[in-house]
PDB file of C-alpha atoms in Angstrom:
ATOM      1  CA  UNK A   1       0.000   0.000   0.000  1.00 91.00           C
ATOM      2  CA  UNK A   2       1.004   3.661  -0.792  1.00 94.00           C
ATOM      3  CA  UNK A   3      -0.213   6.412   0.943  1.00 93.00           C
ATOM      4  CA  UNK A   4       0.943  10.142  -0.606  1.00 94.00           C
ATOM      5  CA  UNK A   5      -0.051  12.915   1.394  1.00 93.00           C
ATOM      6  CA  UNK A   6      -1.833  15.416  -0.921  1.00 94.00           C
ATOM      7  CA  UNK A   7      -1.316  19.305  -1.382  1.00 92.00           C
ATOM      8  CA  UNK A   8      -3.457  20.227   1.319  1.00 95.00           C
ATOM      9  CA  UNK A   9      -2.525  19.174   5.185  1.00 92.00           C
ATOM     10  CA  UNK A  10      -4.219  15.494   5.864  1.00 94.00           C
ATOM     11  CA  UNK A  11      -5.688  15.035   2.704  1.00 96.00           C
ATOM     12  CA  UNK A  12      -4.175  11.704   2.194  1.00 96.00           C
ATOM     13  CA  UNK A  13      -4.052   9.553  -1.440  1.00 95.00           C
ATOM     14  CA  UNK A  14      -4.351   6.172  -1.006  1.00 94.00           C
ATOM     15  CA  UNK A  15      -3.132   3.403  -3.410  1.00 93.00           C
ATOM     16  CA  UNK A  16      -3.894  -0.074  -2.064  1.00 88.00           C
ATOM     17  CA  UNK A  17      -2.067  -3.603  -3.326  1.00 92.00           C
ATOM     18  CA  UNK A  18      -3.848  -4.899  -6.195  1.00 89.00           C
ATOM     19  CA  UNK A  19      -2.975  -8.438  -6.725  1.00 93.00           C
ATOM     20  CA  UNK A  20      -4.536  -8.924 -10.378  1.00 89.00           C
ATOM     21  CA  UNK A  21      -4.233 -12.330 -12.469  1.00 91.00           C
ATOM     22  CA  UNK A  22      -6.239 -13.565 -15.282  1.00 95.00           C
ATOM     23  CA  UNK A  23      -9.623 -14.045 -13.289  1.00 92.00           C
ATOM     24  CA  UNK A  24      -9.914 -10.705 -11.972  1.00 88.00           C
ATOM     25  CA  UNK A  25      -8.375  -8.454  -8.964  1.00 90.00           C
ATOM     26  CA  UNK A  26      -8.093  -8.691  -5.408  1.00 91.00           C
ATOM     27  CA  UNK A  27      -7.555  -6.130  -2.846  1.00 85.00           C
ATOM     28  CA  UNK A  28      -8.184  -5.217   0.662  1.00 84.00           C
ATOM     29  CA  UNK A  29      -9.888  -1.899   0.706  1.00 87.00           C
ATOM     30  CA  UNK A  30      -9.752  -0.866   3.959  1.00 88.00           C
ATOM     31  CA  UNK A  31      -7.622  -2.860   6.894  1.00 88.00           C
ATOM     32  CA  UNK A  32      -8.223  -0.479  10.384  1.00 90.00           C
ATOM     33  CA  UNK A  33      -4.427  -1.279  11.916  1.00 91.00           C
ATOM     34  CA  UNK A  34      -2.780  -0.724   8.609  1.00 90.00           C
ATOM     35  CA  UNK A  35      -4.363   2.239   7.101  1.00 91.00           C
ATOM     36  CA  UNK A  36      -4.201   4.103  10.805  1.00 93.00           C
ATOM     37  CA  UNK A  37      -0.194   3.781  10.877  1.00 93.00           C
ATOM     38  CA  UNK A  38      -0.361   5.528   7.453  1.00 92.00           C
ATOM     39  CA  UNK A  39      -2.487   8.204   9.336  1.00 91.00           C
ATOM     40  CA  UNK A  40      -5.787   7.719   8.823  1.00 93.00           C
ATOM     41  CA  UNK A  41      -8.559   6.872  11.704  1.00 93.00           C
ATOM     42  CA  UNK A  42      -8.807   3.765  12.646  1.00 88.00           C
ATOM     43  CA  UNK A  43     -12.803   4.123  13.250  1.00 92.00           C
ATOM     44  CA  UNK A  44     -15.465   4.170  10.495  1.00 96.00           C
ATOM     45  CA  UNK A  45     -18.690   4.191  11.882  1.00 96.00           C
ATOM     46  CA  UNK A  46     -20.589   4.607   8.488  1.00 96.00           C
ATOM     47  CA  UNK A  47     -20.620   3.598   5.074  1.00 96.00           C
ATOM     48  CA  UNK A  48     -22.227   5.524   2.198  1.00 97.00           C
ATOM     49  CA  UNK A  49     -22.730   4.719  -1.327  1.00 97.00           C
ATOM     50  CA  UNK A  50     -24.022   6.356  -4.396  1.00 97.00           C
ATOM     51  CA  UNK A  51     -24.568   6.080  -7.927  1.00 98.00           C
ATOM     52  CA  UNK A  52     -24.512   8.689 -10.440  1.00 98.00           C
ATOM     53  CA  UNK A  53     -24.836   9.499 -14.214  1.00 98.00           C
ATOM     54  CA  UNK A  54     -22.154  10.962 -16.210  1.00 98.00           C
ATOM     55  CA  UNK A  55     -22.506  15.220 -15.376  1.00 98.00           C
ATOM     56  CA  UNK A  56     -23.531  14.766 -12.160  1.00 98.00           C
ATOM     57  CA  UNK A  57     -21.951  17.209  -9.486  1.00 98.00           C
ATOM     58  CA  UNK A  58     -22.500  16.041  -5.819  1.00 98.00           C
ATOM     59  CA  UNK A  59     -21.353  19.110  -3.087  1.00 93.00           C
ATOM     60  CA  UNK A  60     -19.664  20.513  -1.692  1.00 97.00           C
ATOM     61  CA  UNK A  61     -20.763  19.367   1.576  1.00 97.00           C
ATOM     62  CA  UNK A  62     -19.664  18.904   5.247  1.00 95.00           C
ATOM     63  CA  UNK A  63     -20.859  19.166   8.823  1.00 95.00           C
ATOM     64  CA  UNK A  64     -20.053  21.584  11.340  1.00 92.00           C
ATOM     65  CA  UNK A  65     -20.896  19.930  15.149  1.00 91.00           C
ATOM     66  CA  UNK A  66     -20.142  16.059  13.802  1.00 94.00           C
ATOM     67  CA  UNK A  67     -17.532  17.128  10.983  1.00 95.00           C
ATOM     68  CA  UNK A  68     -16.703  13.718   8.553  1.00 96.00           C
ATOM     69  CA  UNK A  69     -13.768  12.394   7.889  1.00 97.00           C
ATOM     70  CA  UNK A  70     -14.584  10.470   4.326  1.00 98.00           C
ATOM     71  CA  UNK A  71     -12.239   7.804   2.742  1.00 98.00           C
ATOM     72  CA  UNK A  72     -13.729   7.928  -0.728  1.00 98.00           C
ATOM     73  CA  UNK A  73     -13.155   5.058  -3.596  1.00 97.00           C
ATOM     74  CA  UNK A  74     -14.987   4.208  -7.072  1.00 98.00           C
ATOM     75  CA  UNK A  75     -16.209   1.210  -7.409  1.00 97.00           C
ATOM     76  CA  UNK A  76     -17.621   1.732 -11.012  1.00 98.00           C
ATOM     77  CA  UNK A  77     -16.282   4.121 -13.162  1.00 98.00           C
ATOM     78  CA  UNK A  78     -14.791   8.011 -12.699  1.00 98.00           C
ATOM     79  CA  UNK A  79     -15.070  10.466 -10.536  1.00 98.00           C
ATOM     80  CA  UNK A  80     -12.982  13.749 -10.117  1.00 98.00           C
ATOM     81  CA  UNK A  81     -12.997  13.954  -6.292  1.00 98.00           C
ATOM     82  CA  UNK A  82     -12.631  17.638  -4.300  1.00 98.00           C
ATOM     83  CA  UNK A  83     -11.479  18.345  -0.648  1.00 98.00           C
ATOM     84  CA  UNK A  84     -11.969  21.973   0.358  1.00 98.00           C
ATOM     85  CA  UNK A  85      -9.965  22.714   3.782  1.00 96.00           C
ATOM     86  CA  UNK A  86     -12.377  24.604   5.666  1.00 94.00           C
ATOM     87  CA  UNK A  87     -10.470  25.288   8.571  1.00 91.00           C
ATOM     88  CA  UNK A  88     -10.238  28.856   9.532  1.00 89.00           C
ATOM     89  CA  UNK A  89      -6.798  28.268  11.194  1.00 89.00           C
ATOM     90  CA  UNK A  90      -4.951  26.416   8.365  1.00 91.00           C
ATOM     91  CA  UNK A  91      -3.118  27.662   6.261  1.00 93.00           C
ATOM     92  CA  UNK A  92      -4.657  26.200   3.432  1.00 95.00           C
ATOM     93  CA  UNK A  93      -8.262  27.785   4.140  1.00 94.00           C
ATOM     94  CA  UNK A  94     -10.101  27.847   1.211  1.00 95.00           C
ATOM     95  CA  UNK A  95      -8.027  25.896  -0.977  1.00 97.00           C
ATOM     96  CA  UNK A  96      -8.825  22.867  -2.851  1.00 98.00           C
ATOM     97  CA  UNK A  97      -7.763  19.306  -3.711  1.00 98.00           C
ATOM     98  CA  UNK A  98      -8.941  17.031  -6.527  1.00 98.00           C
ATOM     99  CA  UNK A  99      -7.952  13.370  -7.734  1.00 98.00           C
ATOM    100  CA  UNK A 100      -9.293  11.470 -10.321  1.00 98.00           C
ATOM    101  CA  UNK A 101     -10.494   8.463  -8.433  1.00 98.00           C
ATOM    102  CA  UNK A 102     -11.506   5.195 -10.771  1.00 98.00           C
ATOM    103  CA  UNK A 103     -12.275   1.607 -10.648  1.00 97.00           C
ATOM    104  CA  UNK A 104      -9.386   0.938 -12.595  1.00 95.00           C
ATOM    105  CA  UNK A 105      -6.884   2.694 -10.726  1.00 96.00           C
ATOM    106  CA  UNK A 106      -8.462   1.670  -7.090  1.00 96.00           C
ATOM    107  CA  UNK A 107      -7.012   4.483  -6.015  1.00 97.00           C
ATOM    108  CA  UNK A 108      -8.514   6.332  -2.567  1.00 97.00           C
ATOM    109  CA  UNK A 109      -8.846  10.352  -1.385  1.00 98.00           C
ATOM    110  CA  UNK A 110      -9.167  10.529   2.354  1.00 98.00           C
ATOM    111  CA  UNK A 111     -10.637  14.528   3.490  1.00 97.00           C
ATOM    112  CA  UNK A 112     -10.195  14.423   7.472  1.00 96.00           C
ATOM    113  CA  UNK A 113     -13.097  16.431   9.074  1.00 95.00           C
ATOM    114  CA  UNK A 114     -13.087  20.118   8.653  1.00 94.00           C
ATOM    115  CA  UNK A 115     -12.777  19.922   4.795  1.00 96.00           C
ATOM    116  CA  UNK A 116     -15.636  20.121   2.571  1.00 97.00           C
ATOM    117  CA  UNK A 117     -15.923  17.322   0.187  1.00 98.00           C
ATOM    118  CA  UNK A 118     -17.472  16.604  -3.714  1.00 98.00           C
ATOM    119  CA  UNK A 119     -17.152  14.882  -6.335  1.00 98.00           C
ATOM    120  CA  UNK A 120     -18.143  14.754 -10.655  1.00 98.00           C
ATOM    121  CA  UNK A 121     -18.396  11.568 -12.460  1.00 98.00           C
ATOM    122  CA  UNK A 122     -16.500  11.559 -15.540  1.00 98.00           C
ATOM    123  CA  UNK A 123     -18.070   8.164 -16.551  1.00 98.00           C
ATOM    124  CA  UNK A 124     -21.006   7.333 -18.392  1.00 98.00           C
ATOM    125  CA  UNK A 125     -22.087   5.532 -14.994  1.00 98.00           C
ATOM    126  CA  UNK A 126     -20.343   6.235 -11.213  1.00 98.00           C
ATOM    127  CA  UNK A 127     -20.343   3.813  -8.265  1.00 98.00           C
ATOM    128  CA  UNK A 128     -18.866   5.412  -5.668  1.00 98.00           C
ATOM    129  CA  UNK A 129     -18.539   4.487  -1.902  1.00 97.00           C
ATOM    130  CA  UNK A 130     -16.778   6.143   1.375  1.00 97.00           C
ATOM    131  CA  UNK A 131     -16.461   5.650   4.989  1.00 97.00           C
ATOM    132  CA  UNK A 132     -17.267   8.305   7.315  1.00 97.00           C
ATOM    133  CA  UNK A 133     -15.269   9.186  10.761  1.00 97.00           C
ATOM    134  CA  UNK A 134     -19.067  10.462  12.060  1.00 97.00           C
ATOM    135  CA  UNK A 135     -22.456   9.463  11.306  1.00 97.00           C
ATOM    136  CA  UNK A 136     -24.813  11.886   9.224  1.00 96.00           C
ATOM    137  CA  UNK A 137     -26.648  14.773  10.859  1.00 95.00           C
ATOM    138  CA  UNK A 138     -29.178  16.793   8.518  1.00 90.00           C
ATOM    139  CA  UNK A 139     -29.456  18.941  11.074  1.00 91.00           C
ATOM    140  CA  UNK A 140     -26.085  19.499  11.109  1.00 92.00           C
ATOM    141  CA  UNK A 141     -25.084  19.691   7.298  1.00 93.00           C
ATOM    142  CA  UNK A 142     -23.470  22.557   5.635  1.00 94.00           C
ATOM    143  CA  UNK A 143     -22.564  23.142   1.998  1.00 95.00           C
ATOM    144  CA  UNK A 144     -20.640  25.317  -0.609  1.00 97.00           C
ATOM    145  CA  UNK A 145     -21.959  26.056  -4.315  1.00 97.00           C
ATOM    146  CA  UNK A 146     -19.985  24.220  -6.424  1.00 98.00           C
ATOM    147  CA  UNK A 147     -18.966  26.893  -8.715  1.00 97.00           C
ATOM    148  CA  UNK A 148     -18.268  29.864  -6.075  1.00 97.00           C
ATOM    149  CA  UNK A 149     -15.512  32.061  -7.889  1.00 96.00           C
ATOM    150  CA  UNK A 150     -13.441  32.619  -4.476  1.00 95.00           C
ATOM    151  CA  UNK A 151     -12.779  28.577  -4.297  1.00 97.00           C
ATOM    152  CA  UNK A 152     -12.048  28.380  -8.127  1.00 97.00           C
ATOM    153  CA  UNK A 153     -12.070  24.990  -8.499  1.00 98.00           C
ATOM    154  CA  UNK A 154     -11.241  23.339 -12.140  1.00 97.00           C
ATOM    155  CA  UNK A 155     -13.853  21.147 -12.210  1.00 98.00           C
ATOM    156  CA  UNK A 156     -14.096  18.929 -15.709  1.00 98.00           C
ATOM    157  CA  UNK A 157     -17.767  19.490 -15.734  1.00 95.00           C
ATOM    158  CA  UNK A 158     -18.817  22.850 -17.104  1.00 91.00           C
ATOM    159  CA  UNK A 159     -22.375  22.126 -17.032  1.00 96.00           C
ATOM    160  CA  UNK A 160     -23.160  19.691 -13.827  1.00 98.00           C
ATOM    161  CA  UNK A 161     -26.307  18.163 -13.370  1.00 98.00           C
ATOM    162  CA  UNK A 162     -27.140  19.090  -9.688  1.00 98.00           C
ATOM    163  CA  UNK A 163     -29.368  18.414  -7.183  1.00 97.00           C
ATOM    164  CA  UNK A 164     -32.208  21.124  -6.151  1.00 97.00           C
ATOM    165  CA  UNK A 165     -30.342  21.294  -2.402  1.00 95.00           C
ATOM    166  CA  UNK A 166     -27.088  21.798  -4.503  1.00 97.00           C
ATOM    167  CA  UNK A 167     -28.051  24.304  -6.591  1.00 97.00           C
ATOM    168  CA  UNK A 168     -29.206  26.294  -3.544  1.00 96.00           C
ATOM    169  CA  UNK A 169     -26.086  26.693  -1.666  1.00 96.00           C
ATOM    170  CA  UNK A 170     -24.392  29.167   0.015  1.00 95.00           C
ATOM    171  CA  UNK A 171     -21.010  31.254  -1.087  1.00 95.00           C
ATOM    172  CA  UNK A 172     -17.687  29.850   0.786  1.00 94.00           C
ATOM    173  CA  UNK A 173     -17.072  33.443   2.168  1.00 91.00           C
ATOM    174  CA  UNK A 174     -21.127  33.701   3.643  1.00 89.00           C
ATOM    175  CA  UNK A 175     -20.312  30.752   5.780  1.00 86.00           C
ATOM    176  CA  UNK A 176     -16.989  32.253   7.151  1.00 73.00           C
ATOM    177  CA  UNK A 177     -18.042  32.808  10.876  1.00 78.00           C
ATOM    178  CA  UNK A 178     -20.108  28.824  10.814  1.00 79.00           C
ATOM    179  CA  UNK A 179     -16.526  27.763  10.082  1.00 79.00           C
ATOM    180  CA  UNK A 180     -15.056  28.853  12.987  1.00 76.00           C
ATOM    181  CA  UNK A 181     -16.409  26.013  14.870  1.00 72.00           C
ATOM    182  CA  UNK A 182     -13.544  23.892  13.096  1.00 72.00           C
ATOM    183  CA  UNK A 183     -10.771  26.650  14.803  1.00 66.00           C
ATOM    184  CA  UNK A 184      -8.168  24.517  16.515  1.00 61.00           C
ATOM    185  CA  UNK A 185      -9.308  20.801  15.340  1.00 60.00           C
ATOM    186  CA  UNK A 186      -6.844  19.158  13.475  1.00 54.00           C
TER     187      UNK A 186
END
C-alpha cells in the first residue's frame, strides 16, 4: 500500500495492493491497523454509497458539530474527487484538492473532518462508496456552491447536473463565521 499525502494538510491519497491475475483483482480496501499507521482513523462508523450518471456534481458538503472524515473510492467508473480545507486556522483555508479516483486505478482520497468534500463523475455511470469518521446529521449539514468564484475549483464538468439542495447553496465566504467552529481541530 502507498499512501501520498496530498497538497493540502491530511488530505491523504491512497493506493492499495492490487494483486490482479487472469480471473480478476483482489484487494483489501480498507484494513483499520494498517491504514491508521499511514495516518488515517482507525474508526469508520458509516458507510455511504451512491450512484450517479455521467454530469452529475455532488457538493460541496460537510458538517459543522459532527464534521466527517470520508475515505472515498470508485467502485464503477470516474469520478474527479474535491477536498476543500475549511479550517479557519490552516493555512490552506479555502483551498482545494482534486484526484481522479476510478475503478481501474483503485485508487482512494481521504478529506479528514473540517474539509468540505465533492465529487463529478467523468463516466457514463459512477459507483462510488466512502467511509465516514461520524455518522450523518441533517441537522447538522453545511454546503458550498460548487462553482463559487473565491474557491475556483477546475472542475471537468462545465455544465453539472445538480441536485435542487445543490443548486441552492451558500457562497464559501457567507459561511466564514459557521466555520469557525472547526478553529483549533486538526
Amino acid at each position: 500500500m502507498k499512501v501520498t499525502p496530498a497538497a493540502l494538510p491530511g488530505v491523504l491519497l491512497v493506493e492499495p495492493k492490487v494483486f490482479q491475475d487472469e480471473r480478476g483483482f483482489f484487494f483489501e480496501s480498507y484494513h483499520a491497523e494498517r491504514y491508521f499507521q499511514f495516518g488515517l482513523p482507525k474508526e469508520f462508523v458509516q458507510d455511504n454509497q451512491s450512484r450517479s450518471v455521467r454530469g452529475t456534481l455532488r457538493g460541496l458538503h460537510g458538517q459543522l458539530q459532527k464534521p466527517q472524515g470520508k475515505l472515498v473510492r470508485v467502485t464503477q467508473g470516474e469520478i474527479f474527487d474535491v477536498a476543500v480545507d475549511a479550517r479557519p486556522d490552516s493555512p490552506t483555508f479555502g483551498k482545494w484538492v482534486g484526484e481522479i479516483l476510478t475503478s481501474q486505478n483503485f485508487r482512494q482520497l481521504y478529506a479528514p473532518p473540517g474539509f468540505l468534500h465533492g465529487f463529478c463523475v467523468l463516466s457514463p455511470v459512477a459507483e462510488v462508496e466512502y467511509k465516514c469518521t461520524d455518522y450523518y446529521a441533517p441537522g447538522d449539514e453545511v454546503g458550498v456552491i460548487w462553482n463559487d468564484p473565491r474557491l475556483e475549483i477546475a472542475w471537468p464538468v462545465p455544465d453539472p447536473i445538480l441536485s435542487p439542495k445543490d443548486k441552492a447553496l451558500p457562497t464559501f465566504d457567507s459561511l466564514g463565521s459557521q466555520f469557525e467552529i472547526y478553529r483549533g481541530k486538526k
